[in-house]
Coordinates of C-alpha atoms in Angstrom, one line a residue:
M1 CA -42.1 -47.0 115.3
T2 CA -39.2 -48.5 117.4
D3 CA -41.6 -50.3 119.7
R4 CA -43.4 -51.8 116.7
E5 CA -39.9 -53.0 115.4
L6 CA -38.9 -54.5 118.7
T7 CA -42.2 -56.2 119.3
A8 CA -42.2 -57.8 115.9
A9 CA -38.7 -59.0 116.5
G10 CA -39.7 -60.7 119.7
I11 CA -37.5 -58.5 121.9
A12 CA -39.5 -58.2 125.2
D13 CA -36.9 -57.4 127.9
A14 CA -37.2 -53.7 128.8
R15 CA -33.4 -53.2 129.1
L16 CA -32.7 -54.9 125.9
R17 CA -35.4 -52.9 124.1
A18 CA -33.6 -49.8 125.3
D19 CA -30.3 -51.1 124.1
Y20 CA -31.7 -51.7 120.6
T21 CA -33.3 -48.3 120.6
R22 CA -30.0 -46.7 121.3
C23 CA -28.5 -48.6 118.4
R24 CA -31.4 -47.4 116.1
R25 CA -30.7 -43.8 117.1
L26 CA -27.0 -44.1 116.2
N27 CA -28.0 -45.5 112.8
A28 CA -30.6 -42.9 112.2
Q29 CA -28.3 -40.0 113.2
H30 CA -25.0 -41.1 111.6
G31 CA -25.7 -43.6 108.9
K32 CA -28.4 -41.9 106.9
T33 CA -28.0 -43.9 103.6
Y34 CA -27.8 -47.2 105.6
F35 CA -30.7 -46.3 107.8
L36 CA -32.9 -45.3 104.8
A37 CA -32.3 -48.6 103.1
T38 CA -32.8 -50.6 106.4
R39 CA -36.4 -49.1 106.6
L40 CA -37.1 -51.2 103.5
L41 CA -36.6 -54.4 105.4
P42 CA -39.5 -56.3 107.1
V43 CA -40.1 -54.6 110.4
E44 CA -38.9 -57.6 112.5
R45 CA -35.5 -57.6 110.9
R46 CA -34.5 -54.0 111.4
P47 CA -33.4 -54.1 115.0
A48 CA -30.7 -56.6 114.2
V49 CA -29.3 -54.3 111.5
H50 CA -29.4 -51.4 113.9
A51 CA -27.5 -53.4 116.5
L52 CA -24.7 -54.4 113.9
Y53 CA -24.4 -50.9 112.8
G54 CA -24.4 -49.5 116.4
F55 CA -21.5 -51.8 117.4
A56 CA -19.4 -50.9 114.3
R57 CA -20.0 -47.3 114.9
W58 CA -19.0 -47.5 118.6
A59 CA -15.7 -49.2 117.7
D60 CA -15.1 -46.5 115.1
E61 CA -15.7 -43.9 117.6
I62 CA -12.9 -45.3 119.7
V63 CA -10.5 -45.2 116.7
D64 CA -11.2 -41.8 115.6
D65 CA -13.1 -39.8 118.2
L66 CA -12.1 -41.0 121.7
G67 CA -11.7 -37.5 123.1
T68 CA -9.9 -35.1 121.0
E69 CA -6.2 -36.1 121.0
A70 CA -6.2 -39.4 122.8
P71 CA -2.9 -41.2 122.2
A72 CA -2.9 -44.4 120.3
A73 CA -2.1 -46.4 123.5
E74 CA -5.3 -45.2 125.1
R75 CA -7.4 -46.0 122.1
A76 CA -5.8 -49.4 121.8
A77 CA -6.7 -50.1 125.4
A78 CA -10.3 -48.9 124.9
L79 CA -10.5 -51.2 121.8
A80 CA -9.1 -54.1 123.8
A81 CA -11.6 -53.6 126.5
L82 CA -14.5 -53.4 124.1
H83 CA -13.3 -56.5 122.3
A84 CA -13.0 -58.4 125.6
D85 CA -16.5 -57.2 126.6
L86 CA -18.0 -58.3 123.3
S87 CA -16.3 -61.7 123.5
A88 CA -17.8 -62.3 126.9
G89 CA -21.1 -61.0 125.7
L90 CA -21.1 -63.4 122.8
R91 CA -20.3 -66.3 125.1
H92 CA -22.5 -65.6 128.0
G93 CA -25.0 -62.9 126.8
H94 CA -24.0 -60.5 129.6
S95 CA -22.5 -57.0 129.4
D96 CA -22.6 -53.7 131.1
H97 CA -22.5 -51.9 127.7
A98 CA -25.8 -51.3 126.0
V99 CA -24.5 -51.6 122.4
V100 CA -22.6 -54.8 123.2
R101 CA -25.7 -56.3 124.8
A102 CA -27.8 -55.5 121.7
V103 CA -25.2 -56.9 119.2
A104 CA -24.6 -60.0 121.3
D105 CA -28.3 -60.7 121.4
T106 CA -28.4 -60.2 117.6
A107 CA -25.6 -62.6 117.2
R108 CA -27.3 -65.2 119.2
R109 CA -30.7 -64.8 117.4
Y110 CA -29.2 -65.1 113.9
A111 CA -26.3 -67.4 114.7
I112 CA -23.7 -64.9 113.5
A113 CA -20.1 -66.4 113.8
P114 CA -18.0 -64.7 116.6
A115 CA -15.0 -64.9 114.2
L116 CA -16.6 -62.2 112.1
F117 CA -16.5 -59.8 115.1
D118 CA -12.9 -60.8 115.8
E119 CA -11.9 -59.9 112.2
F120 CA -13.7 -56.6 112.5
M121 CA -11.9 -55.7 115.7
A122 CA -8.5 -56.6 114.1
S123 CA -9.1 -54.1 111.4
M124 CA -10.1 -51.5 113.9
R125 CA -6.8 -52.0 115.8
S126 CA -4.8 -51.7 112.6
D127 CA -6.2 -48.2 112.0
L128 CA -4.3 -47.1 115.0
V129 CA -1.0 -47.9 113.5
V130 CA -1.4 -48.3 109.7
T131 CA -1.6 -45.1 107.8
D132 CA -1.3 -46.3 104.2
Y133 CA -1.4 -49.4 102.0
P134 CA 1.3 -50.3 99.4
T135 CA -1.0 -52.4 97.2
Y136 CA -4.7 -53.3 96.8
D137 CA -4.0 -56.7 98.3
D138 CA -2.8 -55.0 101.4
L139 CA -5.8 -52.8 101.5
Y140 CA -8.1 -55.8 100.9
A141 CA -6.6 -57.6 103.9
Y142 CA -7.8 -54.6 105.9
M143 CA -11.2 -54.5 104.2
R144 CA -11.7 -58.2 104.9
G145 CA -12.4 -57.3 108.5
S146 CA -13.7 -53.8 108.2
A147 CA -16.2 -54.3 105.4
A148 CA -16.4 -57.8 104.1
A149 CA -17.0 -59.1 107.6
I150 CA -19.9 -56.7 108.1
G151 CA -21.4 -58.0 104.8
L152 CA -21.2 -61.5 106.2
Q153 CA -22.7 -60.5 109.5
M154 CA -25.7 -59.1 107.7
L155 CA -26.3 -62.2 105.6
P156 CA -28.1 -64.2 108.2
V157 CA -30.4 -61.2 108.9
L158 CA -31.2 -60.7 105.3
G159 CA -31.8 -64.4 104.6
T160 CA -31.0 -66.3 101.4
V161 CA -32.8 -68.6 98.9
V162 CA -29.6 -70.6 98.6
P163 CA -27.2 -72.0 101.1
R164 CA -25.6 -69.1 102.9
E165 CA -22.1 -70.0 101.8
E166 CA -23.1 -69.7 98.2
A167 CA -24.2 -66.1 98.8
A168 CA -21.3 -65.2 101.1
P169 CA -18.8 -64.1 98.4
C170 CA -21.2 -61.6 96.9
A171 CA -22.2 -60.3 100.4
A172 CA -18.4 -59.8 101.2
S173 CA -17.9 -58.0 97.8
L174 CA -20.9 -55.7 98.5
G175 CA -19.4 -54.7 101.9
V176 CA -16.1 -54.0 100.1
A177 CA -17.8 -52.0 97.4
F178 CA -19.5 -49.7 99.9
Q179 CA -16.3 -49.2 101.8
L180 CA -14.3 -48.4 98.6
T181 CA -17.0 -45.8 97.8
N182 CA -16.5 -44.2 101.2
F183 CA -12.7 -44.2 100.8
L184 CA -13.0 -42.4 97.5
R185 CA -15.6 -39.9 98.7
D186 CA -13.5 -39.2 101.9
V187 CA -10.0 -38.9 100.6
G188 CA -9.5 -35.4 101.9
E189 CA -11.0 -36.1 105.3
D190 CA -8.9 -39.3 105.7
L191 CA -5.8 -37.3 104.9
D192 CA -6.7 -35.0 107.8
R193 CA -6.7 -38.1 110.1
G194 CA -3.3 -39.1 108.7
R195 CA -4.5 -42.0 106.5
V196 CA -4.6 -42.8 102.9
Y197 CA -6.8 -45.6 101.8
L198 CA -5.8 -45.4 98.1
P199 CA -3.2 -48.1 97.3
A200 CA 0.2 -46.6 96.7
D201 CA 0.8 -48.7 93.6
L202 CA -2.4 -47.4 92.1
L203 CA -1.3 -43.8 92.8
A204 CA 2.2 -44.4 91.5
A205 CA 0.8 -45.8 88.2
H206 CA -0.5 -42.4 87.5
G207 CA 2.5 -40.5 88.8
A208 CA 0.9 -39.5 92.1
D209 CA 1.8 -40.3 95.7
R210 CA 0.8 -39.4 99.3
A211 CA 2.9 -36.2 99.2
L212 CA 1.1 -35.0 96.1
L213 CA -2.3 -35.7 97.8
E214 CA -1.3 -33.8 100.8
W215 CA -0.1 -30.9 98.7
C216 CA -3.4 -30.7 96.8
R217 CA -5.3 -30.9 100.1
A218 CA -3.2 -28.1 101.6
T219 CA -3.2 -25.7 98.7
G220 CA -6.8 -26.3 97.4
R221 CA -5.4 -27.0 94.0
T222 CA -5.9 -30.0 91.7
D223 CA -3.5 -32.1 89.7
R224 CA -4.2 -34.2 86.6
R225 CA -2.1 -37.1 88.1
V226 CA -4.3 -37.2 91.2
T227 CA -7.5 -36.9 89.1
A228 CA -6.4 -39.9 87.0
A229 CA -5.7 -42.0 90.0
L230 CA -9.1 -41.1 91.5
R231 CA -10.7 -42.0 88.3
E232 CA -9.0 -45.3 88.3
T233 CA -10.2 -45.9 91.9
E234 CA -13.8 -45.2 90.7
R235 CA -13.4 -47.9 87.9
L236 CA -11.9 -50.4 90.4
T237 CA -14.8 -49.8 92.7
R238 CA -17.4 -50.3 90.0
R239 CA -15.8 -53.6 89.2
V240 CA -16.3 -54.7 92.8
Y241 CA -19.9 -53.6 92.6
A242 CA -20.3 -55.8 89.4
R243 CA -19.0 -58.8 91.4
A244 CA -21.5 -58.1 94.2
A245 CA -24.5 -57.5 92.1
P246 CA -25.5 -61.1 91.3
G247 CA -25.8 -61.7 95.1
I248 CA -29.0 -59.6 95.4
A249 CA -31.0 -62.4 93.6
L250 CA -29.7 -64.8 96.1
L251 CA -31.2 -63.0 99.1
D252 CA -34.7 -63.6 100.6
P253 CA -37.0 -61.7 98.2
V254 CA -38.3 -59.4 101.0
S255 CA -34.7 -58.3 101.7
R256 CA -33.7 -57.6 98.1
P257 CA -35.4 -54.1 97.9
C258 CA -33.4 -52.9 100.9
V259 CA -30.0 -54.2 99.4
R260 CA -30.8 -53.0 96.0
T261 CA -31.7 -49.6 97.2
A262 CA -28.4 -49.4 99.2
F263 CA -26.6 -50.7 96.0
V264 CA -28.1 -47.9 94.0
L265 CA -27.6 -45.1 96.5
Y266 CA -23.9 -46.0 97.1
G267 CA -23.4 -46.3 93.4
G268 CA -24.8 -42.8 93.2
I269 CA -21.9 -41.5 95.4
L270 CA -19.5 -42.6 92.7
D271 CA -21.6 -40.8 90.1
A272 CA -21.5 -37.6 92.2
V273 CA -17.8 -37.9 92.7
A274 CA -17.3 -38.1 88.9
A275 CA -19.8 -35.3 88.3
D276 CA -17.9 -33.1 90.7
G277 CA -14.6 -33.6 88.7
Y278 CA -13.1 -35.9 91.4
A279 CA -12.7 -32.9 93.8
V280 CA -12.8 -35.2 96.8
L281 CA -9.6 -33.7 98.3
H282 CA -11.5 -30.5 98.7
R283 CA -15.2 -31.3 99.3
R284 CA -17.6 -34.2 99.9
A285 CA -19.6 -35.3 96.9
V286 CA -23.3 -35.5 97.7
V287 CA -26.1 -37.4 96.1
P288 CA -28.9 -34.8 95.4
R289 CA -31.8 -35.2 97.8
R290 CA -34.3 -35.6 94.9
R291 CA -32.3 -38.6 93.5
R292 CA -32.1 -40.2 97.0
A293 CA -35.9 -39.8 97.5
G294 CA -36.6 -41.2 94.1
V295 CA -34.5 -44.3 94.7
A296 CA -36.0 -44.8 98.1
L297 CA -39.6 -44.5 96.9
R298 CA -38.9 -47.1 94.1
G299 CA -37.3 -49.3 96.8
L300 CA -40.5 -48.9 98.9
A301 CA -42.7 -49.9 96.0
A302 CA -40.5 -53.0 95.5
A303 CA -40.5 -53.8 99.2
L304 CA -44.3 -53.7 99.4
A305 CA -44.6 -55.9 96.3
A306 CA -42.1 -58.4 97.7
R307 CA -44.0 -58.6 101.0
A308 CA -47.3 -59.0 99.2
A309 CA -45.8 -61.8 97.0
A310 CA -44.4 -63.4 100.1
S311 CA -47.8 -63.5 101.8
L312 CA -49.6 -65.0 98.7
P313 CA -48.9 -68.7 99.8
V314 CA -50.3 -67.9 103.2
R315 CA -53.3 -66.3 101.8
A316 CA -53.9 -69.3 99.4
R317 CA -53.8 -71.6 102.3
A318 CA -56.2 -69.4 104.2
L319 CA -58.6 -69.4 101.2
R320 CA -58.4 -73.1 101.0
G321 CA -59.2 -73.1 104.8
V322 CA -62.2 -70.9 104.1
R323 CA -63.6 -73.3 101.6
S324 CA -63.0 -76.3 103.8
V325 CA -64.7 -74.8 106.8
R326 CA -67.6 -73.2 105.0
V327 CA -70.0 -75.8 106.2
R328 CA -68.8 -75.3 109.7
G329 CA -69.9 -71.6 109.8
E330 CA -68.8 -68.1 109.5
R331 CA -66.5 -68.2 112.6
G332 CA -64.1 -70.5 110.7
V333 CA -64.0 -68.2 107.8
R334 CA -63.1 -65.2 110.0
G335 CA -60.3 -67.2 111.7
A336 CA -58.7 -68.3 108.4
A337 CA -58.8 -64.8 107.0
G338 CA -57.4 -63.3 110.2
R339 CA -54.4 -65.6 110.1
A340 CA -53.6 -64.4 106.6
A341 CA -53.4 -60.7 107.5
D342 CA -50.4 -58.9 106.3
P343 CA -48.4 -56.6 108.6
E344 CA -48.6 -52.9 107.8
P345 CA -45.5 -51.6 106.0
D346 CA -43.5 -48.8 107.7
V347 CA -41.3 -46.8 105.5
T348 CA -43.1 -44.0 103.7
T349 CA -42.5 -40.4 104.6
H350 CA -38.9 -40.7 105.7
A351 CA -37.6 -41.3 102.1
A352 CA -38.2 -37.8 100.8
G353 CA -37.2 -36.2 104.2
T354 CA -33.9 -37.9 104.6
P355 CA -31.1 -35.3 104.7
A356 CA -29.0 -35.1 101.6
G357 CA -25.7 -35.3 103.6
E358 CA -24.3 -38.7 103.0
T359 CA -23.9 -41.5 104.4
P360 CA -22.5 -48.5 107.4
G361 CA -21.8 -48.3 108.8
V362 CA -21.0 -51.2 110.3
P363 CA -20.6 -50.3 108.2
A364 CA -21.1 -47.9 107.6
G365 CA -20.5 -47.7 110.9
G366 CA -19.7 -44.1 111.5
A367 CA -18.1 -42.1 114.3
P368 CA -19.5 -39.1 116.2
G369 CA -17.8 -36.0 114.8
T370 CA -17.3 -37.5 111.4
P371 CA -18.2 -34.8 108.9
A372 CA -21.7 -35.0 107.7
G373 CA -22.3 -37.7 110.4
E374 CA -20.9 -40.6 108.5
S375 CA -18.1 -43.1 108.8
T376 CA -15.0 -42.7 106.7
R377 CA -14.4 -46.4 106.4
R378 CA -17.4 -48.7 107.1
V379 CA -20.7 -49.2 105.5
G380 CA -22.9 -46.4 106.4

């Protein structure tokens, strides 16, 4: 499967193929919802998504899982080294780091702006020193790098039917929506890391604060004020999804099933949180496996239909070629038909078999050791 993806993407160098394969394994292991949706993309576009995810997750590992109790100064130094390595890789295409080589190659192939990676790294650095956010505007300034930038990195890979800048606001909003979903799902786990990604003014509007969240987490009890704040966070997140939704129609038709599937699956996390009574301080809400499989299979059907529709103009040209060469013999007919052949789809059995444990990210990037194998911040 991996070899087929890499060959379709035109990645021939043996070391680079191994680099992309490593990124794919990171995505498959730690970003299950993201990986599942990625399998609905045309085969040649998947390695780029794996590379973007792999890099985001690698940076996230430094922030949250560099050793066990590594001090902030050590993590900051590691992030700085990674950023310097990436910057050099983006400029010159060389790196000693497998994940950096893959993402630098992807950035070159798809002309992804280096500034988007700089914004992402700035947000990663802030996680080393910032533990809460007074207002949503403050939180959004963080998410502009950690989530919106990832949505914009993805846009050239997905392709658009309009000028890219027209689709950019929706792509950024979708990255933010996915991250807000992760924030809500992972409130308890983030508290254990010393962070609160719920704006303090939103909590205060319902009579809650960080101390009350910590009390609920420590005692296993609930509080109506916290529940009200979590419910408001869900509503806020759904409004961001609503702003992002029109952007799906602006994407290349063959990419829409992938993004629509991710949209529905991440939205399902919000449904699961609500159905579980907003008990996110005590357990992680999980989308039932049957629902995940159903969404994935519908996405597969849409992906196959989109690929078939995309191939119709090619086939029409081939048929015209058949008619025009009929007098020149059967060999011309076979050549025209062969050029119209459609690549075999490659997504089937993994939909129903995907573990129910959720969910890039990057992004969710995710970090090794994150509960259920998922990022607590980025798309994944």
